Amino acid sequence: MARLSAHAGSGVRALFSPAAKRRLPEGRVRQGLYVFSLSTAVYHLVSQSVFYAPLDLHLAVHLCAVLAMTFLLFGTAGRGRLAIPVLDIVLVVLCLVAGFYFLGSLDRLLQRALVITPLSPPDVLMAGLLLLLTFEGARRTVGLPFVLIMGSFILLMYFGPYLPGIWAHRGISAVDIIDLTVWTRLQGIWGIPLRMSATLIALFVIFGKLVQYSGLTRLFTAVCQALAGGARGGPAKIAVVGSALVGSVTAGPVTNMLMTGSLTIPMMKEVGYKPHYAGAVEAAASTGASIVPPIMTGIVFIMAELTGTPYVRIMLLAVIPAILYYTCLLLQVHFQAVHTGMRGSGRRTDFFAVRREVLLRGHLLLPVVVLVALLIKGYYPAMAVLWAIPVVPLAAALRRDTRMGLRLVLQALAEAAQELVRVAPVCALSGIVIVALFQTGLGSTFSHIVSSLAGQSLLLLAVMGAVACLVLGTGVPPTPAYLVTVLIVAPLMVKSGIPVVVAHFFALYYANIAFITPPIAVGALVAAGISGAGFWPTSVVAVRLAAVGFAIPIAFVYRPALLLFGGPLDVLWALAACVVLAVCLASAFEGWMLRRLPFPARLLLVGAGLALIPPHAVANVIALAVVVAVVVLQLRERVPGAADEPGLK
């Protein structure tokens, strides 16, 4: 019976999890995939620099090429002599057929933007086919939950007359849904999210992959190891800081975990961290890299584009929240090390090793410096990235031991194109959300209901917005998750008087945290695979470690000064309150401050920390008094030999 239950559980998890990445054997198929991936990457570079492809053409090539790669990369293994199953080969062919059909229909697409004409049966068939291919591509790369959420928006359009109460509308026919989502120029699957994927995201992924292959990530890791390697819990602190630095310039948290986690997780386990805790540290640290300036895995460029805010300002706004997130994370891994009795190696910080690494590999920072400098100077993000991309191999060539050969550069380009399979289908389907909310009026209905329920309560508004972000961001990488959630949540918050940039940061944080939030928690799944631990223990601890990431966005709503809205005193007070909040949460969740914390004290610290979120004078004074009282009790009861305390389970 237990075996049957376990089998059923694994079957359900397999149904909702993304498809496995296929390992192709050496041979013509693998070489063909390499050539196709490389061609796709080169096309994206050339079409944005040497000649500017018409936007409609560029979007069709981007989506169909990436979908074809999706069915080549993800799925079950082939049988017999076939490296890829026949079904997937057919799907690849259908992607290419659909791509050529839409490329041949660009003139009619432009004409239909002026004069709406009925769709022919082949138009309906090919549009429906492309829509199904996109859904299947998203299912394979990010899992079924996201596909179900996006599919529900199509059902909402079709079954409008049957919806209850104020949700009801006149409904949209199947043909009109296909017209609105596929055949309407620059809308539906061709909307803003896919345009971001085809331009900014694609170029940044190429830049991040080249930076990874240049060896810059090794510089970050080596410097962190020299600075913190000998401290108590040093490997965990290396994982936190190293993942923040590495992840900011790479393509996303999964890549970050695979790169840094393969080094830091075994180190953490070796010094005494339990496998699930080590995996959770890496998951929380890598996922948080999307909020680390100056690059924020490319999200900073997208936010600047959507909000009309200069890149430099967004980069500055992100500094304080990122410091709070990683301060809490560092405190928790330190408290865990103290609580479980770990000992540092006693080795002092090796500044000589830091200087040596900087001298040997410091030139690899040049592309990042160029990118940031161009953005500060006012260059459009896509143009700045295009200038920074060729700087990567040129900077690496300054020293013989870091030089990138042509083969390595081409390999990086091919792998960068393959990274897009996790982004393009998701972004394409995200455009359906805009169509559904606009055409049915459900967006206004949702906004009205939330506003009515929240009333004048910022807390209720923030909580409902957070839940919406966590649901919509389920199983989706942070960049497309941000694009999905911001379409629904940001307008709602702006309507309530919250500044646009604050609303976007709110959506970004919760979309980011959704990547490690159960029951899907793709980030925790990857980290658990590296650490050899169970999924649920890893996921639960990852959420605990990222707890301050759930509180900070609520603080944005109450204290916009965290994002530099207000005077210097407002900013300093908001920062001080949230630093105390981070300390309270870190101590409460790890059960340690100066010594072991009893359970009532942990509850008091959680309450005190949460009471510091709103700028309410009485609540803040009481919260600070509680924190001071706990600290005083800790000082009075502190005893030597903390390392002898038993560890947490």
PDB file of C-alpha atoms in Angstrom, residues 593-594 597 601 604-605 625-635:
ATOM      1  CA  MET A 593      20.258  35.061  18.722  1.00  0.00           C
ATOM      2  CA  LEU A 594      23.021  35.220  21.334  1.00  0.00           C
ATOM      3  CA  LEU A 597      15.728  31.144  21.840  1.00  0.00           C
ATOM      4  CA  ALA A 601      10.608  34.413  22.407  1.00  0.00           C
ATOM      5  CA  LEU A 604       7.523  37.519  20.039  1.00  0.00           C
ATOM      6  CA  LEU A 605      10.320  38.302  17.591  1.00  0.00           C
ATOM      7  CA  ALA A 625      10.738  47.396  23.211  1.00  0.00           C
ATOM      8  CA  VAL A 626      10.042  43.681  22.667  1.00  0.00           C
ATOM      9  CA  VAL A 627      13.279  43.260  20.703  1.00  0.00           C
ATOM     10  CA  VAL A 628      15.283  45.081  23.378  1.00  0.00           C
ATOM     11  CA  ALA A 629      13.689  42.931  26.087  1.00  0.00           C
ATOM     12  CA  VAL A 630      14.609  39.728  24.238  1.00  0.00           C
ATOM     13  CA  VAL A 631      18.187  40.934  23.755  1.00  0.00           C
ATOM     14  CA  VAL A 632      18.500  41.856  27.445  1.00  0.00           C
ATOM     15  CA  LEU A 633      17.231  38.420  28.483  1.00  0.00           C
ATOM     16  CA  GLN A 634      19.700  36.808  26.096  1.00  0.00           C
ATOM     17  CA  LEU A 635      22.566  38.808  27.592  1.00  0.00           C
TER      18      LEU A 635
END
